[in-house]
Coordinates of C-alpha atoms and ligand atoms in Angstrom, one line a residue:
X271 CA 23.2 10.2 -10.8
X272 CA 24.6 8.7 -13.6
X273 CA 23.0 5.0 -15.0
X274 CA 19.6 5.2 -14.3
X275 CA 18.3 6.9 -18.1
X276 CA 19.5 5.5 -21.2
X277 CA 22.4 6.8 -23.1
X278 CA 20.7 9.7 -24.9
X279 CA 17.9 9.0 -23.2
X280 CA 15.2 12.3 -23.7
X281 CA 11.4 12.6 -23.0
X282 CA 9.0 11.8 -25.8
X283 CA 5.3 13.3 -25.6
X284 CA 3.5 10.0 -27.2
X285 CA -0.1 11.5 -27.0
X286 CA -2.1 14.9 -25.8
X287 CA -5.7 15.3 -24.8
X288 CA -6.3 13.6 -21.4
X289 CA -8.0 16.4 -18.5
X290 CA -6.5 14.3 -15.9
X291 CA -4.4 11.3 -17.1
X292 CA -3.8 8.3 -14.4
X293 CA -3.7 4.9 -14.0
X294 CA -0.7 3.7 -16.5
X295 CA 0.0 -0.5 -16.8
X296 CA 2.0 -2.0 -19.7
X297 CA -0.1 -4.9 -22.0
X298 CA 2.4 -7.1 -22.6
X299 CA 0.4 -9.5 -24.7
X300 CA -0.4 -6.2 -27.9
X301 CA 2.6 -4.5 -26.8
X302 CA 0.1 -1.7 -25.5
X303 CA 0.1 1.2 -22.7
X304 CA -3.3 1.2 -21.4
X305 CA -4.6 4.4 -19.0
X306 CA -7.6 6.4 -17.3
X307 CA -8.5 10.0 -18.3
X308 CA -10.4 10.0 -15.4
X309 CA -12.2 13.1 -15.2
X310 CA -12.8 12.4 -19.2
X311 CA -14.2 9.0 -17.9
X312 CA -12.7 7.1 -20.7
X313 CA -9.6 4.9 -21.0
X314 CA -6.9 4.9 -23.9
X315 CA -4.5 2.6 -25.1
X316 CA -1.3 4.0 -26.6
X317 CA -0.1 1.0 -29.2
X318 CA 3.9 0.9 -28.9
X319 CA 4.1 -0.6 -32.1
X320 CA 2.1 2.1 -34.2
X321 CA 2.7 5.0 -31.9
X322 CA -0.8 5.6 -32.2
X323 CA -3.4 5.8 -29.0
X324 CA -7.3 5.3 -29.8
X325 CA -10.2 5.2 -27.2
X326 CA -10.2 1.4 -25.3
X327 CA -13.6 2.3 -23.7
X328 CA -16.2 5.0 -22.3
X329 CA -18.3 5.5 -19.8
X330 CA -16.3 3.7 -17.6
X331 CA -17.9 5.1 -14.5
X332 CA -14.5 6.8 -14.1
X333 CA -11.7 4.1 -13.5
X334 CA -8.2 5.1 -12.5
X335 CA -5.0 3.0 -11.5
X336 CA -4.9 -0.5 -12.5
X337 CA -2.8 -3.2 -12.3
X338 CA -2.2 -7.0 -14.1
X339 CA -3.2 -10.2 -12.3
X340 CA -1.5 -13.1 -12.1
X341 CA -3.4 -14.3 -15.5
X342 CA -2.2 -11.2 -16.9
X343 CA -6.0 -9.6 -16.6
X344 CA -6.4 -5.9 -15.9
X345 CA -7.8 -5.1 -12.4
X346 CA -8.5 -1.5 -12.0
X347 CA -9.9 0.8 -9.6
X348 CA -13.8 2.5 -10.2
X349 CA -14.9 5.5 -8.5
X350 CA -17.9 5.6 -9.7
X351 CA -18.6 2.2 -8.5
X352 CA -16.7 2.7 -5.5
X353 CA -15.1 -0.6 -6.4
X354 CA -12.4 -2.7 -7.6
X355 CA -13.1 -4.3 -10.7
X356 CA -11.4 -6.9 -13.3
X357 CA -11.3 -6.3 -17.4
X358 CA -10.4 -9.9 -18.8
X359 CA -10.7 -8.8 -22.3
X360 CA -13.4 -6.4 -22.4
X361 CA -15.3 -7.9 -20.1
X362 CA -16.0 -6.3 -17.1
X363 CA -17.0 -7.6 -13.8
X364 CA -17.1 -6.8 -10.3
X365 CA -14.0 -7.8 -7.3
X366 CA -15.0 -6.2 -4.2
X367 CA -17.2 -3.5 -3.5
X368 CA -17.5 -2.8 0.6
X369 CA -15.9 -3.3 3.7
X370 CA -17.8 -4.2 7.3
X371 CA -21.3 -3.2 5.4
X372 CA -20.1 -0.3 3.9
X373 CA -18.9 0.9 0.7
X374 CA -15.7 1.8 -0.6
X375 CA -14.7 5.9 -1.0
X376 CA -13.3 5.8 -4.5
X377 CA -10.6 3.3 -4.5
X378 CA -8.1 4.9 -6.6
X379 CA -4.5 2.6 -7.5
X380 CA -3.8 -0.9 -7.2
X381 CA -1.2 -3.9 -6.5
X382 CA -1.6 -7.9 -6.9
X383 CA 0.9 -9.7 -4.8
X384 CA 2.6 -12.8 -5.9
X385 CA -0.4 -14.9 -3.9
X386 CA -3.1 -13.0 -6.0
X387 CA -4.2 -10.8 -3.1
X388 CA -5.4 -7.5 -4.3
X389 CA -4.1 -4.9 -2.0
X390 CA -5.5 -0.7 -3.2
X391 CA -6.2 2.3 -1.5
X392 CA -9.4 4.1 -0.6
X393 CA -9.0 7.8 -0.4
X394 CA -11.9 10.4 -1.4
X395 CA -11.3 12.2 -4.5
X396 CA -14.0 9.8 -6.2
X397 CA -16.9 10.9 -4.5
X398 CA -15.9 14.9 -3.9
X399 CA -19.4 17.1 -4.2
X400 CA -17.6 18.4 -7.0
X401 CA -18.8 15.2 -9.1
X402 CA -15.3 15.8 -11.4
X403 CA -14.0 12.4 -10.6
X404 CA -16.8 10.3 -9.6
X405 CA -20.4 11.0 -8.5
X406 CA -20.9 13.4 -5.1
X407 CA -21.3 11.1 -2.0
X408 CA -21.3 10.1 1.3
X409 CA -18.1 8.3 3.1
X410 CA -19.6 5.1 4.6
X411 CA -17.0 3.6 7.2
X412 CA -15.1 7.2 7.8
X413 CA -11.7 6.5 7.1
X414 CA -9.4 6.4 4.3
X415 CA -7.5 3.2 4.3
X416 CA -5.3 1.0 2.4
X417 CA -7.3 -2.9 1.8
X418 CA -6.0 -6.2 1.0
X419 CA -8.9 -8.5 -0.5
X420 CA -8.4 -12.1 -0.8
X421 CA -10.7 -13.8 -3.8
X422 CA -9.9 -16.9 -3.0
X423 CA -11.4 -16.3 0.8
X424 CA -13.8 -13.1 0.0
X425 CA -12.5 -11.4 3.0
X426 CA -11.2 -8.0 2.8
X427 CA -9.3 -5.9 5.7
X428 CA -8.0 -2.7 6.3
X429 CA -4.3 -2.9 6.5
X430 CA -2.8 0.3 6.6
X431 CA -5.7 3.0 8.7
X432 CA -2.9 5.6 9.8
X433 CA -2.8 7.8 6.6
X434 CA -5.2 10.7 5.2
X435 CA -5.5 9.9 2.0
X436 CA -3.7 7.0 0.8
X437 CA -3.2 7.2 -2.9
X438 CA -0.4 5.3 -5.0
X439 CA 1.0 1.9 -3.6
X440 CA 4.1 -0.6 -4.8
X441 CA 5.7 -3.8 -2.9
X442 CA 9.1 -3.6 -2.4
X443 CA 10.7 -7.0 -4.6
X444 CA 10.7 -9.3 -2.0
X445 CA 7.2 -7.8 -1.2
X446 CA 8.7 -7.2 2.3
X447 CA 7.6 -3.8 2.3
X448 CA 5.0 -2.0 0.8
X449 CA 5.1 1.8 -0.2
X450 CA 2.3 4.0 0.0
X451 CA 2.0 7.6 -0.7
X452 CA -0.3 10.2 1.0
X453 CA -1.4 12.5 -1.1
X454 CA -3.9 14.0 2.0
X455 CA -0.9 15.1 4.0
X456 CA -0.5 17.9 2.2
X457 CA -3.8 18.5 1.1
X458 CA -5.4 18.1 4.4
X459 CA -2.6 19.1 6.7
X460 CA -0.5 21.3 4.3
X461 CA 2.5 19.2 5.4
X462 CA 4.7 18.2 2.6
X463 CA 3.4 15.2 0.7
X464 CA 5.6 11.6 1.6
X465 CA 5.6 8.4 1.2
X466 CA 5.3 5.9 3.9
X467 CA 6.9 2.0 3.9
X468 CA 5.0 -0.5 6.0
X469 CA 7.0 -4.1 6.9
X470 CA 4.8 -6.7 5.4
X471 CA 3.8 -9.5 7.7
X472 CA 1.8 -11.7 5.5
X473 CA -1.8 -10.6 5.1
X474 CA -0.9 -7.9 7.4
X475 CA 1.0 -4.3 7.8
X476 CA 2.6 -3.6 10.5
X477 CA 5.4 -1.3 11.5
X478 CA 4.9 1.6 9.3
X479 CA 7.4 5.2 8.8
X480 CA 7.7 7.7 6.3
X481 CA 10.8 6.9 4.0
X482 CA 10.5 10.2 2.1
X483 CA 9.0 13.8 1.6
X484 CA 8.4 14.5 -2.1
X485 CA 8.4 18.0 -3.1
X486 CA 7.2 20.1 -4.7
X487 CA 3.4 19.3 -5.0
X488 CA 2.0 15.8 -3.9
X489 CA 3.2 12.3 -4.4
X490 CA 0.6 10.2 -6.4
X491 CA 1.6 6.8 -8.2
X492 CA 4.4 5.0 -7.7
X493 CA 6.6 2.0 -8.7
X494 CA 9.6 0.2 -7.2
X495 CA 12.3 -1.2 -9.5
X496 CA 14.0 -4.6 -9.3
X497 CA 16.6 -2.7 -7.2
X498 CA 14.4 -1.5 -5.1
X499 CA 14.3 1.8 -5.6
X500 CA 11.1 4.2 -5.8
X501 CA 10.1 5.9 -9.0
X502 CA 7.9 8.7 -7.9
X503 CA 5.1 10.8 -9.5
X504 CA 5.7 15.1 -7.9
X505 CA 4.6 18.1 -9.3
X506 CA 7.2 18.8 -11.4
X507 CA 9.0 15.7 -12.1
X508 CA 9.7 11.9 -11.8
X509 CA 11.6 11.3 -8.9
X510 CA 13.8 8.3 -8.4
X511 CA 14.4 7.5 -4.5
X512 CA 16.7 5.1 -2.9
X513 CA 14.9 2.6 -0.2
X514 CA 15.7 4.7 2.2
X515 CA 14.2 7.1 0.3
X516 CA 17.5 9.3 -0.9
X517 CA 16.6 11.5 -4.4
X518 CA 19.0 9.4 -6.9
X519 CA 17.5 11.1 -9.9
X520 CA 14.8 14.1 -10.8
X521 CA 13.8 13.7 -14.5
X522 CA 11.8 17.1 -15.0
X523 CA 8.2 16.8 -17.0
X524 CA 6.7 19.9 -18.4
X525 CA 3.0 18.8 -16.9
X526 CA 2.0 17.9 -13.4
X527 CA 2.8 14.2 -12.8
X528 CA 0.1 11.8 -11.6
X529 CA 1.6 8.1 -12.1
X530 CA 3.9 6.4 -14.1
X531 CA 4.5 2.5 -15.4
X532 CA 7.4 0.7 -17.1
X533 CA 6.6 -1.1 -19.8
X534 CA 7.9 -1.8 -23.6
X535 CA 9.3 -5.4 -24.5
X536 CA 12.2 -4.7 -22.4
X537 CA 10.6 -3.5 -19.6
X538 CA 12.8 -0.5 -19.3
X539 CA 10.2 1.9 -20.8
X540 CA 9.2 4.7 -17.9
X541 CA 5.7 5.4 -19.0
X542 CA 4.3 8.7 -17.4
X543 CA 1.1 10.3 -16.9
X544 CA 1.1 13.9 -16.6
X545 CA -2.2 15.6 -16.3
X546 CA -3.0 16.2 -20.6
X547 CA -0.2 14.1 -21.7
X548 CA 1.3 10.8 -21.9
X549 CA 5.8 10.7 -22.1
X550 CA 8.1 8.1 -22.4
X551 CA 11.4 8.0 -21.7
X552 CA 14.0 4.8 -22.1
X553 CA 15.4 3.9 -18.8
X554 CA 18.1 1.4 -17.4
X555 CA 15.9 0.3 -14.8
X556 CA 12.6 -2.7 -14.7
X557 CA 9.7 -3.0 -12.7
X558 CA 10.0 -5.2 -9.7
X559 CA 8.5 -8.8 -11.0
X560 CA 6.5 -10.7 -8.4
X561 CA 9.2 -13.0 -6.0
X562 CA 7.4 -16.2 -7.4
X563 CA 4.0 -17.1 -9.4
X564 CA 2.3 -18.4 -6.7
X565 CA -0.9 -19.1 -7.9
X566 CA -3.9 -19.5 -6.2
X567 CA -5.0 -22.2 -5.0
Ligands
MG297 MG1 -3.6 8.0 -7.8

């Protein structure tokens, strides 16, 4: 389909040398593409403006996805503390840690809704006995769930429990419905991998249906457009899907794709992590902004 790339538009390599490259977000502020290596527990920052990348941090206790806040800090996932966490500046503290008693699995990517909410998923790669993500551990409440955790309250919930491993996760614009993919269908069950839209209801989820199988290989990150529509990480490609979850577009990548971001001072930057690499390629699409800043009280 034509209109969706730039005139031209072709896909740059920016950077090589990640094991397992996740967890894009654009820095608007330094014009920067921040992003996990998560089984190199470190995070990079590729600088738009140079077109070089240098080491942000290390020792991270292997972050992956992240997001921006309403303030425009980072919030980003931790498997190794089994946590979500905020970086405002370098600084790193704690958002919520456990559920009902128990910890966390790995959470693993992230959203903030326009009222600040931080809504991520909890799936397991974090604490596999292989230790490659994430130190070996124990599941404490035996689920994989999506969470919504209100700061403002403390209070976090479950609001999605149907899925095996819930991985990446985007609002529609009107934040009406949220996407989340489930990367455990096909890992667990062999099915094909697809991505499931839940009506938003508030602090709650509630009807929920799959609006699309992604093949070939699993469907990680995600990120809906102002349009609407769903850019998709696969195996082979970035997928762009209608709402109703029609393939619009296939823009092939030579690596396995994790997640993806737009970004640049435009906005219509794709940003793409694919296993060792970093890409970019110049779209005619933006990220979906939030429906209104409203701020927490
Ligand atoms: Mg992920």
């Amino acid at each position: 389909m034509a209109g969706l790339l730039a005139v031209g538009a072709v896909l740059e390599r920016l950077y090589t040398g990640t094991v397992w490259g996740e967890g894009p977000v654009w820095l608007r502020g330094t014009s920067r593409l921040r992003w996990s290596d998560v089984p190199g527990d470190r995070i990079l920052e590729y600088d738009a403006r140079t077109g070089g990348t240098s080491v942000y941090a290390t020792g991270v206790e292997y972050v992956n996805g992240r997001t921006v806040d309403l303030r425009g800090d980072v919030v980003q996932c931790s498997h190794g503390r089994r946590r979500v966490e905020r970086d405002a500046g370098g600084r790193v503290t704690g958002i919520v840690d456990r559920w009902a008693g128990g910890r966390f699995n790995s959470p693993n990517d992230v959203v903030v809704a326009a009222d600040g909410a931080v809504w991520f998923t909890d799936p397991p790669y974090g604490i596999h006995e292989s230790g490659r993500e994430g130190h070996p551990g124990e599941p404490d409440y035996g689920g994989c769930f999506v969470f919504r955790y209100d700061e403002r309250t403390g209070v976090a919930e479950p609001v999605v429990t149907d899925m095996v491993h819930p991985n990446g996760l985007a609002f529609s614009p009107d934040e009406s419905v949220l996407f989340v993919s489930d990367t455990g269908h096909l890992q667990v069950h062999g099915a094909p991998a697809h991505i499931r839209a839940y009506d938003v209801a508030g602090d709650r989820c509630t009807a929920g249906r799959v609006v699309a199988e992604v093949r070939p290989g699993a469907t990680d990150g995600l990120r809906v457009d102002d349009r609407g529509r769903i850019w998709s990480s696969s195996a082979d490609s970035v997928q762009v899907l209608s709402p109703a979850g029609e393939v619009l577009q296939r823009i092939p990548v030579p690596e396995v794709v994790s997640n993806l971001c737009f970004g640049g001072d435009d906005g219509t930057d794709l940003y793409v992590t694919a296993t060792t690499s970093l890409y970019r390629i110049r779209t005619t699409a933006r990220a979906a902004s939030r429906p209104s800043a409203r701020p927490s009280a």
